[in-house]
Amino acid sequence: MSLWEFANPVKFMALSGKVLPWVIGLCALTLIPGMIWGFFFTPEAANFGNSVKIIYIHVPSAMMAINIWVMMLVTSLIWIVRRHHVSVRAAKAAALIGVTMTVIALITGAIWGQPMWGTYWAWDPRLTSFLILFLFYLGYMALWAAIDNPDTAADLTSVLCIVGSVFAVLSRYAVNFWNQGLHQGASLSLDKEEHVSNVYYQPLLLCIAGFILLFVALVLIRTRTELRLVRLHRLDVRERMKDA
Amino acid sequence: MLELGKYADAILSSWVITLVLLIALVLVTWRRSVQVKRELDAAEERAKRND
């Protein structure tokens, strides 16, 4: 069996219909306990005080904002190369989730920045590249809304997605490329010596898993809706042709 | 009662905004899904009758 079989909308609908309840259940089992653990049961940090509780929402949302764009890039490339409708519809379905995650990351970052850096906003490399990524998300959604022909819209938004990927990569690695910004280094690292203490790390991992599963659940639901809209459009055209 | 100290405003506003946005995203997604499914079912039914 090939992975490309799931590019068939009928097979995708059947498989996603079976998987979705499990994803929703797992999401509830990770996100809710992770958030409760992080908010209520983690101690004050020596340097950040209780403001450390913001990382349980800021870090997962920032990670998702970048990774959702990467997922959109992969699905857009599949569209460009193989013209699979399911892939480009999945990219379209992910955009609203991505923009929401970007807004959450920007707002929680700004709120955290005021007491820590003394300002809500600075033109720091990571913050600036994140703001540009947010504008790319808006542009991507606007482009889909502005073009009537779905194939043309898919082509143009896929190209926009490739261009915007520069800023997704910059958002991720800005703190490594430039060290003059206010934003501190990554909170998570594969190097055990570098990451935050376990008492914060474990609930953070649970929250990240919850955000990932929430994204998977939402993108499956939204892609299913997109595919239903395609079918609805085809039925509508057929009905109108019969009437004419 | 949870003691959040001098960062209480920052913490609470961050969490409230995040939860509101996430819940709104879930509700919008769910509502649209139900609405489109209903419309498609009706259109399929109409198409079957007309065939």
GROMACS .gro file of C-alpha atoms in nm:
model
  295
    1MET     CA    1   0.000   0.000   0.000
    2SER     CA    2   0.132   0.343  -0.094
    3LEU     CA    3   0.101   0.662   0.108
    4TRP     CA    4  -0.027   0.833  -0.207
    5GLU     CA    5  -0.347   0.626  -0.188
    6PHE     CA    6  -0.460   0.865   0.086
    7ALA     CA    7  -0.446   1.147  -0.165
    8ASN     CA    8  -0.773   0.995  -0.283
    9PRO     CA    9  -1.045   1.204  -0.107
   10VAL     CA   10  -1.269   0.901  -0.047
   11LYS     CA   11  -0.989   0.707   0.123
   12PHE     CA   12  -0.882   1.015   0.317
   13MET     CA   13  -1.238   1.070   0.444
   14ALA     CA   14  -1.269   0.706   0.551
   15LEU     CA   15  -0.934   0.694   0.731
   16SER     CA   16  -0.964   1.037   0.894
   17GLY     CA   17  -1.315   0.951   1.014
   18LYS     CA   18  -1.174   0.649   1.198
   19VAL     CA   19  -0.866   0.826   1.337
   20LEU     CA   20  -1.034   1.150   1.448
   21PRO     CA   21  -1.208   1.028   1.769
   22TRP     CA   22  -0.876   0.881   1.891
   23VAL     CA   23  -0.688   1.201   1.819
   24ILE     CA   24  -0.952   1.409   1.999
   25GLY     CA   25  -0.941   1.173   2.299
   26LEU     CA   26  -0.559   1.179   2.316
   27CYS     CA   27  -0.563   1.557   2.280
   28ALA     CA   28  -0.797   1.590   2.581
   29LEU     CA   29  -0.579   1.345   2.778
   30THR     CA   30  -0.262   1.548   2.720
   31LEU     CA   31  -0.367   1.913   2.681
   32ILE     CA   32  -0.600   1.942   2.982
   33PRO     CA   33  -0.371   1.769   3.238
   34GLY     CA   34  -0.067   1.947   3.090
   35MET     CA   35  -0.226   2.290   3.130
   36ILE     CA   36  -0.357   2.214   3.481
   37TRP     CA   37  -0.015   2.079   3.585
   38GLY     CA   38   0.167   2.377   3.439
   39PHE     CA   39  -0.067   2.641   3.578
   40PHE     CA   40  -0.144   2.505   3.925
   41PHE     CA   41   0.134   2.267   4.023
   42THR     CA   42   0.467   2.414   3.912
   43PRO     CA   43   0.685   2.619   4.148
   44GLU     CA   44   0.809   2.973   4.105
   45ALA     CA   45   1.129   3.005   3.901
   46ALA     CA   46   1.428   3.172   4.068
   47ASN     CA   47   1.485   3.424   3.786
   48PHE     CA   48   1.135   3.461   3.630
   49GLY     CA   49   0.909   3.418   3.935
   50ASN     CA   50   0.561   3.288   3.859
   51SER     CA   51   0.575   3.434   3.507
   52VAL     CA   52   0.729   3.098   3.412
   53LYS     CA   53   0.368   2.971   3.391
   54ILE     CA   54   0.335   3.157   3.060
   55ILE     CA   55   0.581   2.916   2.893
   56TYR     CA   56   0.319   2.639   2.895
   57ILE     CA   57   0.119   2.831   2.639
   58HIS     CA   58   0.384   3.050   2.476
   59VAL     CA   59   0.638   2.781   2.384
   60PRO     CA   60   0.388   2.528   2.237
   61SER     CA   61   0.202   2.796   2.040
   62ALA     CA   62   0.528   2.942   1.902
   63MET     CA   63   0.650   2.594   1.804
   64MET     CA   64   0.319   2.518   1.636
   65ALA     CA   65   0.313   2.851   1.451
   66ILE     CA   66   0.644   2.764   1.283
   67ASN     CA   67   0.578   2.392   1.233
   68ILE     CA   68   0.232   2.447   1.086
   69TRP     CA   69   0.391   2.666   0.820
   70VAL     CA   70   0.643   2.387   0.752
   71MET     CA   71   0.354   2.139   0.720
   72MET     CA   72   0.183   2.381   0.478
   73LEU     CA   73   0.509   2.403   0.282
   74VAL     CA   74   0.529   2.022   0.249
   75THR     CA   75   0.165   1.986   0.143
   76SER     CA   76   0.198   2.280  -0.098
   77LEU     CA   77   0.505   2.118  -0.258
   78ILE     CA   78   0.306   1.794  -0.295
   79TRP     CA   79   0.039   1.998  -0.475
   80ILE     CA   80   0.293   2.163  -0.704
   81VAL     CA   81   0.467   1.837  -0.791
   82ARG     CA   82   0.183   1.581  -0.787
   83ARG     CA   83  -0.137   1.790  -0.805
   84HIS     CA   84  -0.309   1.610  -0.515
   85HIS     CA   85  -0.614   1.808  -0.406
   86VAL     CA   86  -0.620   1.665  -0.053
   87SER     CA   87  -0.271   1.801   0.018
   88VAL     CA   88  -0.341   2.159  -0.088
   89ARG     CA   89  -0.676   2.154   0.094
   90ALA     CA   90  -0.492   2.040   0.407
   91ALA     CA   91  -0.259   2.339   0.370
   92LYS     CA   92  -0.558   2.570   0.338
   93ALA     CA   93  -0.722   2.402   0.639
   94ALA     CA   94  -0.409   2.451   0.850
   95ALA     CA   95  -0.374   2.826   0.784
   96LEU     CA   96  -0.636   2.946   1.035
   97ILE     CA   97  -0.490   2.721   1.305
   98GLY     CA   98  -0.142   2.853   1.224
   99VAL     CA   99  -0.247   3.217   1.240
  100THR     CA  100  -0.421   3.156   1.574
  101MET     CA  101  -0.104   2.995   1.715
  102THR     CA  102   0.104   3.288   1.586
  103VAL     CA  103  -0.131   3.540   1.750
  104ILE     CA  104  -0.116   3.348   2.080
  105ALA     CA  105   0.265   3.336   2.065
  106LEU     CA  106   0.293   3.708   1.983
  107ILE     CA  107   0.044   3.820   2.251
  108THR     CA  108   0.175   3.596   2.531
  109GLY     CA  109   0.531   3.690   2.436
  110ALA     CA  110   0.446   4.061   2.450
  111ILE     CA  111   0.267   4.024   2.785
  112TRP     CA  112   0.566   3.834   2.925
  113GLY     CA  113   0.811   4.084   2.773
  114GLN     CA  114   0.666   4.386   2.957
  115PRO     CA  115   0.770   4.279   3.311
  116MET     CA  116   1.086   4.097   3.194
  117TRP     CA  117   1.232   4.330   2.930
  118GLY     CA  118   1.041   4.646   3.025
  119THR     CA  119   0.866   4.663   2.687
  120TYR     CA  120   0.586   4.481   2.506
  121TRP     CA  121   0.768   4.491   2.177
  122ALA     CA  122   1.120   4.523   2.042
  123TRP     CA  123   1.244   4.489   1.685
  124ASP     CA  124   1.439   4.185   1.790
  125PRO     CA  125   1.524   3.932   1.514
  126ARG     CA  126   1.298   3.656   1.647
  127LEU     CA  127   1.004   3.886   1.723
  128THR     CA  128   1.032   4.061   1.387
  129SER     CA  129   1.057   3.739   1.185
  130PHE     CA  130   0.757   3.608   1.381
  131LEU     CA  131   0.556   3.920   1.298
  132ILE     CA  132   0.644   3.875   0.929
  133LEU     CA  133   0.538   3.508   0.953
  134PHE     CA  134   0.204   3.629   1.093
  135LEU     CA  135   0.166   3.866   0.794
  136PHE     CA  136   0.243   3.575   0.559
  137TYR     CA  137  -0.033   3.371   0.722
  138LEU     CA  138  -0.277   3.658   0.667
  139GLY     CA  139  -0.158   3.697   0.306
  140TYR     CA  140  -0.197   3.324   0.244
  141MET     CA  141  -0.558   3.327   0.371
  142ALA     CA  142  -0.640   3.648   0.185
  143LEU     CA  143  -0.506   3.501  -0.139
  144TRP     CA  144  -0.728   3.192  -0.106
  145ALA     CA  145  -1.027   3.419  -0.041
  146ALA     CA  146  -0.947   3.653  -0.329
  147ILE     CA  147  -0.922   3.401  -0.616
  148ASP     CA  148  -1.231   3.225  -0.750
  149ASN     CA  149  -1.061   2.948  -0.945
  150PRO     CA  150  -0.949   2.692  -0.681
  151ASP     CA  151  -0.659   2.551  -0.888
  152THR     CA  152  -0.518   2.898  -0.954
  153ALA     CA  153  -0.560   2.984  -0.587
  154ALA     CA  154  -0.383   2.660  -0.493
  155ASP     CA  155  -0.091   2.738  -0.729
  156LEU     CA  156  -0.044   3.095  -0.607
  157THR     CA  157  -0.082   3.017  -0.238
  158SER     CA  158   0.167   2.730  -0.275
  159VAL     CA  159   0.425   2.970  -0.419
  160LEU     CA  160   0.353   3.217  -0.136
  161CYS     CA  161   0.403   2.932   0.109
  162ILE     CA  162   0.748   2.858  -0.032
  163VAL     CA  163   0.847   3.226  -0.007
  164GLY     CA  164   0.711   3.254   0.350
  165SER     CA  165   0.913   2.951   0.457
  166VAL     CA  166   1.221   3.173   0.474
  167PHE     CA  167   1.056   3.356   0.766
  168ALA     CA  168   0.941   3.033   0.930
  169VAL     CA  169   1.304   2.915   0.930
  170LEU     CA  170   1.425   3.259   1.046
  171SER     CA  171   1.168   3.256   1.331
  172ARG     CA  172   1.301   2.920   1.443
  173TYR     CA  173   1.672   2.995   1.419
  174ALA     CA  174   1.682   3.373   1.471
  175VAL     CA  175   1.808   3.333   1.828
  176ASN     CA  176   2.097   3.121   1.697
  177PHE     CA  177   2.181   3.346   1.398
  178TRP     CA  178   2.182   3.678   1.586
  179ASN     CA  179   2.261   3.724   1.952
  180GLN     CA  180   2.186   4.094   1.985
  181GLY     CA  181   1.810   4.046   2.037
  182LEU     CA  182   1.613   4.046   2.363
  183HIS     CA  183   1.465   3.700   2.313
  184GLN     CA  184   1.648   3.431   2.506
  185GLY     CA  185   1.763   3.101   2.351
  186ALA     CA  186   1.538   2.804   2.287
  187SER     CA  187   1.358   2.667   2.597
  188LEU     CA  188   1.383   2.313   2.465
  189SER     CA  189   1.690   2.136   2.350
  190LEU     CA  190   1.790   1.778   2.283
  191ASP     CA  191   2.096   1.850   2.494
  192LYS     CA  192   1.996   1.759   2.852
  193GLU     CA  193   2.236   2.014   2.999
  194GLU     CA  194   2.069   2.299   2.812
  195HIS     CA  195   1.697   2.251   2.862
  196VAL     CA  196   1.489   2.388   3.149
  197SER     CA  197   1.464   2.201   3.479
  198ASN     CA  198   1.254   1.882   3.481
  199VAL     CA  199   0.994   2.035   3.710
  200TYR     CA  200   0.901   2.272   3.423
  201TYR     CA  201   1.010   2.048   3.138
  202GLN     CA  202   0.766   1.761   3.199
  203PRO     CA  203   0.441   1.966   3.205
  204LEU     CA  204   0.581   2.164   2.911
  205LEU     CA  205   0.627   1.844   2.708
  206LEU     CA  206   0.270   1.742   2.792
  207CYS     CA  207   0.139   2.082   2.678
  208ILE     CA  208   0.341   2.056   2.355
  209ALA     CA  209   0.196   1.708   2.289
  210GLY     CA  210  -0.151   1.850   2.358
  211PHE     CA  211  -0.101   2.140   2.115
  212ILE     CA  212   0.027   1.902   1.846
  213LEU     CA  213  -0.274   1.671   1.890
  214LEU     CA  214  -0.511   1.969   1.894
  215PHE     CA  215  -0.360   2.078   1.564
  216VAL     CA  216  -0.393   1.728   1.414
  217ALA     CA  217  -0.758   1.703   1.524
  218LEU     CA  218  -0.846   2.048   1.394
  219VAL     CA  219  -0.662   2.008   1.064
  220LEU     CA  220  -0.836   1.674   1.001
  221ILE     CA  221  -1.179   1.826   1.073
  222ARG     CA  222  -1.104   2.131   0.859
  223THR     CA  223  -0.961   1.926   0.570
  224ARG     CA  224  -1.272   1.706   0.576
  225THR     CA  225  -1.483   2.024   0.560
  226GLU     CA  226  -1.275   2.154   0.268
  227LEU     CA  227  -1.323   1.827   0.076
  228ARG     CA  228  -1.696   1.838   0.144
  229LEU     CA  229  -1.703   2.193   0.007
  230VAL     CA  230  -1.534   2.072  -0.314
  231ARG     CA  231  -1.800   1.800  -0.352
  232LEU     CA  232  -2.076   2.051  -0.273
  233HIS     CA  233  -1.942   2.287  -0.539
  234ARG     CA  234  -1.937   2.005  -0.798
  235LEU     CA  235  -2.297   1.905  -0.717
  236ASP     CA  236  -2.401   2.268  -0.739
  237VAL     CA  237  -2.240   2.306  -1.085
  238ARG     CA  238  -2.404   1.981  -1.207
  239GLU     CA  239  -2.745   2.095  -1.083
  240ARG     CA  240  -2.709   2.432  -1.255
  241MET     CA  241  -2.603   2.266  -1.582
  242LYS     CA  242  -2.909   2.043  -1.571
  243ASP     CA  243  -3.136   2.343  -1.513
  244ALA     CA  244  -2.978   2.540  -1.801
  245MET     CA  245  -0.599   2.991   4.636
  246LEU     CA  246  -0.308   3.000   4.390
  247GLU     CA  247  -0.067   3.283   4.468
  248LEU     CA  248   0.069   3.438   4.148
  249GLY     CA  249   0.249   3.733   4.307
  250LYS     CA  250   0.346   4.045   4.113
  251TYR     CA  251   0.307   3.872   3.775
  252ALA     CA  252  -0.061   3.782   3.835
  253ASP     CA  253  -0.194   4.024   3.570
  254ALA     CA  254   0.051   3.906   3.305
  255ILE     CA  255  -0.010   3.537   3.377
  256LEU     CA  256  -0.389   3.560   3.397
  257SER     CA  257  -0.426   3.778   3.087
  258SER     CA  258  -0.199   3.544   2.885
  259TRP     CA  259  -0.392   3.236   2.988
  260VAL     CA  260  -0.736   3.392   2.940
  261ILE     CA  261  -0.649   3.525   2.591
  262THR     CA  262  -0.502   3.187   2.492
  263LEU     CA  263  -0.800   2.987   2.617
  264VAL     CA  264  -1.048   3.224   2.451
  265LEU     CA  265  -0.864   3.201   2.118
  266LEU     CA  266  -0.831   2.822   2.132
  267ILE     CA  267  -1.195   2.770   2.230
  268ALA     CA  268  -1.307   3.012   1.955
  269LEU     CA  269  -1.095   2.822   1.700
  270VAL     CA  270  -1.245   2.488   1.806
  271LEU     CA  271  -1.601   2.627   1.797
  272VAL     CA  272  -1.558   2.793   1.456
  273THR     CA  273  -1.409   2.472   1.314
  274TRP     CA  274  -1.680   2.252   1.463
  275ARG     CA  275  -1.969   2.479   1.360
  276ARG     CA  276  -1.844   2.511   1.002
  277SER     CA  277  -1.793   2.135   0.981
  278VAL     CA  278  -2.150   2.060   1.096
  279GLN     CA  279  -2.296   2.329   0.867
  280VAL     CA  280  -2.112   2.208   0.553
  281LYS     CA  281  -2.193   1.843   0.626
  282ARG     CA  282  -2.561   1.931   0.656
  283GLU     CA  283  -2.553   2.127   0.328
  284LEU     CA  284  -2.374   1.842   0.148
  285ASP     CA  285  -2.621   1.582   0.277
  286ALA     CA  286  -2.910   1.796   0.150
  287ALA     CA  287  -2.738   1.846  -0.190
  288GLU     CA  288  -2.666   1.470  -0.224
  289GLU     CA  289  -3.030   1.396  -0.144
  290ARG     CA  290  -3.148   1.648  -0.408
  291ALA     CA  291  -2.905   1.504  -0.665
  292LYS     CA  292  -3.031   1.150  -0.598
  293ARG     CA  293  -3.394   1.261  -0.644
  294ASN     CA  294  -3.313   1.440  -0.971
  295ASP     CA  295  -3.118   1.146  -1.121
   0.00000   0.00000   0.00000
